[in-house]
Amino acid sequence: MKAPKILPWIAHKDGISDQLALNLWRRAAGESEEISGCCNSSDYYRLAVSRFIDLADDEGAKCAKRDHPLALLSLIPSVSWMMREQNRLWQVNLLATQKACRFWLSNLKHLVSGQKLVV
């Protein structure tokens, strides 16, 4: 699997090199493949991105603890919480849409067949 295009941005925000970010991505992809059992599903990709963000945050925290010129990066908030919340909100929207469609279809079927509507 190719590395996501967001990889350099997360690497920059966490204060790690692009090469280290690529190595962390490969590690996260391997771990996600072991967990999900395949490497082409949406669950695999979600696990891989989530694991990569966690690894990048941990590695960025290690780099910030050293006497490194990028030590001020600890003042920049991590992006993992934002990615998790965005994913959660996306799933809630899809779930609400799915339930609304099922409700509409069940009422349409009952209307066509002449049965009582579902409320």
PDB file of C-alpha atoms in Angstrom:
ATOM      1  CA  MET A   1       0.000   0.000   0.000  1.00  0.00           C
ATOM      2  CA  LYS A   2       1.212   3.466  -0.830  1.00  0.00           C
ATOM      3  CA  ALA A   3       1.888   5.924   1.939  1.00  0.00           C
ATOM      4  CA  PRO A   4      -0.898   8.498   2.435  1.00  0.00           C
ATOM      5  CA  LYS A   5      -0.358  12.018   1.166  1.00  0.00           C
ATOM      6  CA  ILE A   6      -0.932  13.392   4.662  1.00  0.00           C
ATOM      7  CA  LEU A   7       2.250  11.643   5.853  1.00  0.00           C
ATOM      8  CA  PRO A   8       4.668  14.627   5.403  1.00  0.00           C
ATOM      9  CA  TRP A   9       2.230  17.006   7.090  1.00  0.00           C
ATOM     10  CA  ILE A  10       1.881  14.788  10.162  1.00  0.00           C
ATOM     11  CA  ALA A  11       5.656  14.292  10.205  1.00  0.00           C
ATOM     12  CA  HIS A  12       6.212  18.044  10.167  1.00  0.00           C
ATOM     13  CA  LYS A  13       3.626  18.673  12.893  1.00  0.00           C
ATOM     14  CA  ASP A  14       5.137  15.996  15.137  1.00  0.00           C
ATOM     15  CA  GLY A  15       8.703  17.141  14.440  1.00  0.00           C
ATOM     16  CA  ILE A  16      10.003  13.945  12.861  1.00  0.00           C
ATOM     17  CA  SER A  17      11.752  13.404   9.541  1.00  0.00           C
ATOM     18  CA  ASP A  18       9.929  12.214   6.444  1.00  0.00           C
ATOM     19  CA  GLN A  19      12.043   9.050   6.354  1.00  0.00           C
ATOM     20  CA  LEU A  20      11.151   8.217   9.954  1.00  0.00           C
ATOM     21  CA  ALA A  21       7.493   8.918   9.163  1.00  0.00           C
ATOM     22  CA  LEU A  22       7.678   6.507   6.220  1.00  0.00           C
ATOM     23  CA  ASN A  23       9.219   3.838   8.458  1.00  0.00           C
ATOM     24  CA  LEU A  24       6.484   4.403  11.047  1.00  0.00           C
ATOM     25  CA  TRP A  25       3.848   4.137   8.305  1.00  0.00           C
ATOM     26  CA  ARG A  26       5.263   0.800   7.162  1.00  0.00           C
ATOM     27  CA  ARG A  27       5.237  -0.446  10.750  1.00  0.00           C
ATOM     28  CA  ALA A  28       1.644   0.730  11.280  1.00  0.00           C
ATOM     29  CA  ALA A  29       0.561  -0.842   7.975  1.00  0.00           C
ATOM     30  CA  GLY A  30       2.133  -4.169   8.939  1.00  0.00           C
ATOM     31  CA  GLU A  31       0.502  -4.185  12.362  1.00  0.00           C
ATOM     32  CA  SER A  32      -2.863  -3.273  10.857  1.00  0.00           C
ATOM     33  CA  GLU A  33      -2.591  -6.055   8.293  1.00  0.00           C
ATOM     34  CA  GLU A  34      -1.982  -8.564  11.084  1.00  0.00           C
ATOM     35  CA  ILE A  35      -5.022  -7.306  12.997  1.00  0.00           C
ATOM     36  CA  SER A  36      -7.474  -7.026  10.096  1.00  0.00           C
ATOM     37  CA  GLY A  37      -6.217 -10.009   8.102  1.00  0.00           C
ATOM     38  CA  CYS A  38      -6.221  -8.203   4.754  1.00  0.00           C
ATOM     39  CA  CYS A  39      -4.652  -5.115   3.268  1.00  0.00           C
ATOM     40  CA  ASN A  40      -7.354  -3.653   1.052  1.00  0.00           C
ATOM     41  CA  SER A  41     -10.334  -2.972   3.302  1.00  0.00           C
ATOM     42  CA  SER A  42     -11.483   0.274   4.844  1.00  0.00           C
ATOM     43  CA  ASP A  43     -10.988  -1.183   8.343  1.00  0.00           C
ATOM     44  CA  TYR A  44      -7.361  -1.904   7.494  1.00  0.00           C
ATOM     45  CA  TYR A  45      -6.775   1.636   6.256  1.00  0.00           C
ATOM     46  CA  ARG A  46      -8.519   3.179   9.289  1.00  0.00           C
ATOM     47  CA  LEU A  47      -6.411   1.062  11.652  1.00  0.00           C
ATOM     48  CA  ALA A  48      -3.216   1.868   9.754  1.00  0.00           C
ATOM     49  CA  VAL A  49      -3.784   5.631   9.809  1.00  0.00           C
ATOM     50  CA  SER A  50      -4.818   5.602  13.462  1.00  0.00           C
ATOM     51  CA  ARG A  51      -1.793   3.517  14.447  1.00  0.00           C
ATOM     52  CA  PHE A  52       0.530   5.727  12.378  1.00  0.00           C
ATOM     53  CA  ILE A  53      -0.748   8.888  14.079  1.00  0.00           C
ATOM     54  CA  ASP A  54      -0.201   7.298  17.494  1.00  0.00           C
ATOM     55  CA  LEU A  55       3.328   6.194  16.565  1.00  0.00           C
ATOM     56  CA  ALA A  56       4.164   9.613  15.107  1.00  0.00           C
ATOM     57  CA  ASP A  57       2.880  11.372  18.238  1.00  0.00           C
ATOM     58  CA  ASP A  58       4.954   9.084  20.467  1.00  0.00           C
ATOM     59  CA  GLU A  59       8.068   9.566  18.354  1.00  0.00           C
ATOM     60  CA  GLY A  60       7.506  13.332  18.243  1.00  0.00           C
ATOM     61  CA  ALA A  61       7.245  13.395  22.039  1.00  0.00           C
ATOM     62  CA  LYS A  62      10.548  11.506  22.282  1.00  0.00           C
ATOM     63  CA  CYS A  63      12.214  13.988  19.943  1.00  0.00           C
ATOM     64  CA  ALA A  64      10.855  16.966  21.882  1.00  0.00           C
ATOM     65  CA  LYS A  65      12.213  15.594  25.162  1.00  0.00           C
ATOM     66  CA  ARG A  66      15.742  15.560  23.793  1.00  0.00           C
ATOM     67  CA  ASP A  67      17.777  18.751  23.611  1.00  0.00           C
ATOM     68  CA  HIS A  68      16.774  19.278  20.053  1.00  0.00           C
ATOM     69  CA  PRO A  69      16.168  22.519  18.148  1.00  0.00           C
ATOM     70  CA  LEU A  70      12.610  21.315  17.655  1.00  0.00           C
ATOM     71  CA  ALA A  71      11.979  21.149  21.406  1.00  0.00           C
ATOM     72  CA  LEU A  72       9.417  23.927  21.086  1.00  0.00           C
ATOM     73  CA  LEU A  73       7.199  21.563  19.096  1.00  0.00           C
ATOM     74  CA  SER A  74       5.826  20.248  22.361  1.00  0.00           C
ATOM     75  CA  LEU A  75       3.861  23.500  22.503  1.00  0.00           C
ATOM     76  CA  ILE A  76       2.089  22.582  19.254  1.00  0.00           C
ATOM     77  CA  PRO A  77      -0.942  20.399  19.988  1.00  0.00           C
ATOM     78  CA  SER A  78      -0.949  16.898  18.558  1.00  0.00           C
ATOM     79  CA  VAL A  79      -3.211  16.098  15.635  1.00  0.00           C
ATOM     80  CA  SER A  80      -4.343  12.636  16.701  1.00  0.00           C
ATOM     81  CA  TRP A  81      -7.364  13.835  18.657  1.00  0.00           C
ATOM     82  CA  MET A  82      -8.509  15.916  15.695  1.00  0.00           C
ATOM     83  CA  MET A  83      -8.244  12.960  13.315  1.00  0.00           C
ATOM     84  CA  ARG A  84     -10.150  10.696  15.712  1.00  0.00           C
ATOM     85  CA  GLU A  85     -12.942  13.247  16.213  1.00  0.00           C
ATOM     86  CA  GLN A  86     -13.238  13.861  12.487  1.00  0.00           C
ATOM     87  CA  ASN A  87     -13.518  10.108  11.905  1.00  0.00           C
ATOM     88  CA  ARG A  88     -16.139   9.773  14.657  1.00  0.00           C
ATOM     89  CA  LEU A  89     -18.246  12.624  13.255  1.00  0.00           C
ATOM     90  CA  TRP A  90     -18.027  11.141   9.757  1.00  0.00           C
ATOM     91  CA  GLN A  91     -19.262   7.774  11.049  1.00  0.00           C
ATOM     92  CA  VAL A  92     -22.148   9.402  12.952  1.00  0.00           C
ATOM     93  CA  ASN A  93     -23.281  11.215   9.798  1.00  0.00           C
ATOM     94  CA  LEU A  94     -23.182   8.010   7.771  1.00  0.00           C
ATOM     95  CA  LEU A  95     -25.089   6.107  10.444  1.00  0.00           C
ATOM     96  CA  ALA A  96     -27.833   8.746  10.590  1.00  0.00           C
ATOM     97  CA  THR A  97     -28.141   8.749   6.800  1.00  0.00           C
ATOM     98  CA  GLN A  98     -28.322   4.965   6.701  1.00  0.00           C
ATOM     99  CA  LYS A  99     -31.071   4.845   9.340  1.00  0.00           C
ATOM    100  CA  ALA A 100     -33.079   7.551   7.577  1.00  0.00           C
ATOM    101  CA  CYS A 101     -32.874   5.648   4.286  1.00  0.00           C
ATOM    102  CA  ARG A 102     -33.945   2.388   5.919  1.00  0.00           C
ATOM    103  CA  PHE A 103     -36.904   4.138   7.588  1.00  0.00           C
ATOM    104  CA  TRP A 104     -37.952   5.740   4.305  1.00  0.00           C
ATOM    105  CA  LEU A 105     -37.682   2.461   2.377  1.00  0.00           C
ATOM    106  CA  SER A 106     -39.644   0.485   4.970  1.00  0.00           C
ATOM    107  CA  ASN A 107     -42.448   3.051   4.911  1.00  0.00           C
ATOM    108  CA  LEU A 108     -42.432   3.059   1.119  1.00  0.00           C
ATOM    109  CA  LYS A 109     -42.717  -0.748   1.017  1.00  0.00           C
ATOM    110  CA  HIS A 110     -45.604  -0.701   3.488  1.00  0.00           C
ATOM    111  CA  LEU A 111     -47.329   2.095   1.570  1.00  0.00           C
ATOM    112  CA  VAL A 112     -47.093   0.197  -1.709  1.00  0.00           C
ATOM    113  CA  SER A 113     -48.260  -3.090  -0.161  1.00  0.00           C
ATOM    114  CA  GLY A 114     -51.158  -1.382   1.665  1.00  0.00           C
ATOM    115  CA  GLN A 115     -49.987  -2.208   5.197  1.00  0.00           C
ATOM    116  CA  LYS A 116     -49.868   0.148   8.176  1.00  0.00           C
ATOM    117  CA  LEU A 117     -46.951   2.611   8.181  1.00  0.00           C
ATOM    118  CA  VAL A 118     -44.015   2.246  10.552  1.00  0.00           C
ATOM    119  CA  VAL A 119     -43.706   5.145  12.975  1.00  0.00           C
TER     120      VAL A 119
END
